[in-house]
């Protein structure tokens, strides 16, 4: 068996008309399909859900699912064929999907855009938190809690923040 592939065998007993049965062994070669999942900064994403689905059920291996390790890699062993590879993670803005043709061992890289949690803390001139302030980012408004915090999930980018609170001037 090769370093990047594995084989398994299907055993079939065929009874002949004579006294000795015939044993047929069919070897099926599989190939390592490594899925490398990273964020938009190139950092590995661990615990991303990865699914490998055959595009032609008669040609490829059965659907397989797994999770990336701490290096952002999930490895599957598949037969020669075409597959749809999908990766998802709670911090991704959307699922990642790519079609892959496997005829030897290979690595596929999927890069996802990450949502970051951003907290805006609103305080008065003395540093006390302001509850009920309206914080607006990219058209989405959130009211601060008793701790003066409004939390947003945002794509990595630059944003303009607007804060409005009763009794205070609006700040941008």
XYZ file of C-alpha atoms in Angstrom:
172
model
C 0.000 0.000 0.000
C 1.318 3.423 -0.905
C 2.040 6.288 1.456
C -0.811 8.448 0.140
C -3.357 5.769 -0.602
C -4.922 2.707 0.911
C -6.578 -0.336 -0.527
C -9.306 -2.589 0.623
C -10.596 -5.803 -0.850
C -14.024 -7.157 -1.744
C -14.126 -10.918 -1.353
C -16.517 -12.872 -3.524
C -17.000 -16.618 -3.313
C -17.967 -18.190 -6.591
C -18.913 -21.838 -6.485
C -17.682 -23.783 -9.457
C -19.195 -27.005 -10.694
C -16.101 -28.835 -9.479
C -14.985 -29.612 -5.979
C -12.857 -26.498 -5.347
C -14.545 -23.128 -4.794
C -13.026 -20.111 -6.500
C -12.157 -17.089 -4.382
C -12.050 -13.799 -6.245
C -10.429 -10.783 -4.649
C -11.083 -7.328 -6.068
C -8.776 -4.611 -4.770
C -10.097 -1.071 -4.720
C -7.549 1.713 -4.415
C -8.382 4.732 -2.311
C -6.561 8.045 -2.158
C -5.922 10.451 0.692
C -7.998 13.590 0.232
C -6.789 16.221 2.691
C -9.016 19.227 3.263
C -7.119 22.235 4.670
C -9.510 24.840 6.138
C -8.185 28.332 6.926
C -9.573 31.769 7.672
C -9.049 34.816 5.477
C -5.750 35.543 7.264
C -4.436 32.049 6.460
C -4.838 30.754 10.029
C -6.018 27.143 10.497
C -9.619 26.585 11.611
C -10.000 23.662 14.001
C -13.318 21.844 14.514
C -14.711 22.905 11.140
C -17.287 20.400 9.893
C -16.195 18.902 6.548
C -18.345 16.751 4.254
C -17.130 14.916 1.151
C -20.014 13.905 -1.139
C -19.643 11.951 -4.397
C -20.963 13.840 -7.412
C -21.646 10.492 -9.129
C -22.856 7.931 -6.582
C -21.871 4.969 -8.765
C -18.343 6.251 -9.399
C -17.107 7.553 -6.023
C -16.985 6.557 -2.376
C -19.933 7.028 -0.027
C -20.468 10.420 1.623
C -18.103 11.022 4.543
C -18.108 13.621 7.298
C -15.447 14.692 9.771
C -13.888 17.628 11.584
C -10.631 19.470 11.113
C -7.863 18.948 13.644
C -5.865 21.707 15.398
C -3.910 22.250 12.147
C -7.178 22.854 10.238
C -6.891 19.558 8.323
C -9.416 16.747 7.824
C -8.311 13.634 5.904
C -10.605 11.264 4.034
C -9.835 8.167 1.935
C -11.854 8.060 -1.267
C -11.956 6.161 -4.539
C -11.166 7.833 -7.833
C -13.987 10.182 -8.824
C -15.559 13.626 -8.523
C -16.604 14.972 -5.141
C -18.229 18.029 -3.639
C -16.316 19.188 -0.552
C -18.154 21.411 1.955
C -16.751 23.028 5.095
C -18.671 25.013 7.689
C -17.849 26.640 10.996
C -19.855 28.833 13.365
C -17.533 31.783 12.696
C -17.717 31.555 8.876
C -19.931 34.019 7.039
C -21.095 31.132 4.803
C -20.426 27.472 3.969
C -17.460 26.791 1.703
C -18.000 24.415 -1.225
C -15.647 23.207 -3.941
C -15.813 20.469 -6.586
C -12.795 18.161 -6.600
C -11.658 15.468 -9.013
C -9.607 12.736 -7.293
C -7.274 10.479 -9.259
C -4.360 10.506 -6.802
C -3.667 11.793 -3.297
C -4.274 15.517 -3.049
C -4.829 18.453 -0.732
C -7.636 20.965 -1.178
C -7.528 24.357 0.540
C -10.769 26.058 1.550
C -10.605 29.614 2.878
C -13.480 31.131 4.819
C -14.327 34.678 5.738
C -14.597 35.043 9.508
C -17.097 36.935 11.611
C -15.418 38.697 14.529
C -17.182 39.619 17.756
C -16.779 43.342 18.343
C -17.871 44.960 21.599
C -18.546 48.689 21.851
C -18.434 50.037 25.412
C -20.385 53.261 25.947
C -19.569 55.322 29.053
C -20.204 58.839 30.330
C -17.448 61.389 30.982
C -16.716 59.744 34.339
C -16.349 56.220 32.929
C -19.709 54.913 34.168
C -21.490 52.588 31.676
C -24.489 54.020 29.834
C -27.429 51.631 29.543
C -29.876 52.017 26.644
C -27.497 53.817 24.267
C -28.150 52.929 20.619
C -25.005 51.793 18.795
C -25.237 51.568 14.991
C -22.689 49.832 12.752
C -23.243 49.137 9.054
C -26.993 49.805 9.364
C -27.490 47.435 12.330
C -28.484 48.996 15.664
C -28.084 47.432 19.105
C -28.985 48.913 22.481
C -26.354 48.731 25.240
C -27.080 46.678 28.337
C -26.608 47.729 31.949
C -22.869 47.185 31.447
C -22.843 49.767 28.604
C -21.832 47.098 26.052
C -23.253 46.430 22.586
C -21.866 43.333 20.779
C -21.749 42.837 17.006
C -20.610 39.977 14.748
C -18.818 41.593 11.813
C -16.657 40.665 8.855
C -13.081 41.902 9.060
C -13.210 45.449 7.664
C -13.293 49.106 8.713
C -16.578 50.476 10.021
C -18.057 53.756 11.176
C -19.757 53.557 14.562
C -22.547 55.911 15.622
C -23.660 56.152 19.269
C -26.851 57.909 20.359
C -28.026 58.169 23.975
C -30.770 60.234 25.555
C -29.303 63.304 27.235
C -26.020 63.106 25.278
C -24.856 64.351 21.880
C -24.724 61.705 19.132
C -21.122 60.626 18.419
C -19.688 59.098 15.230
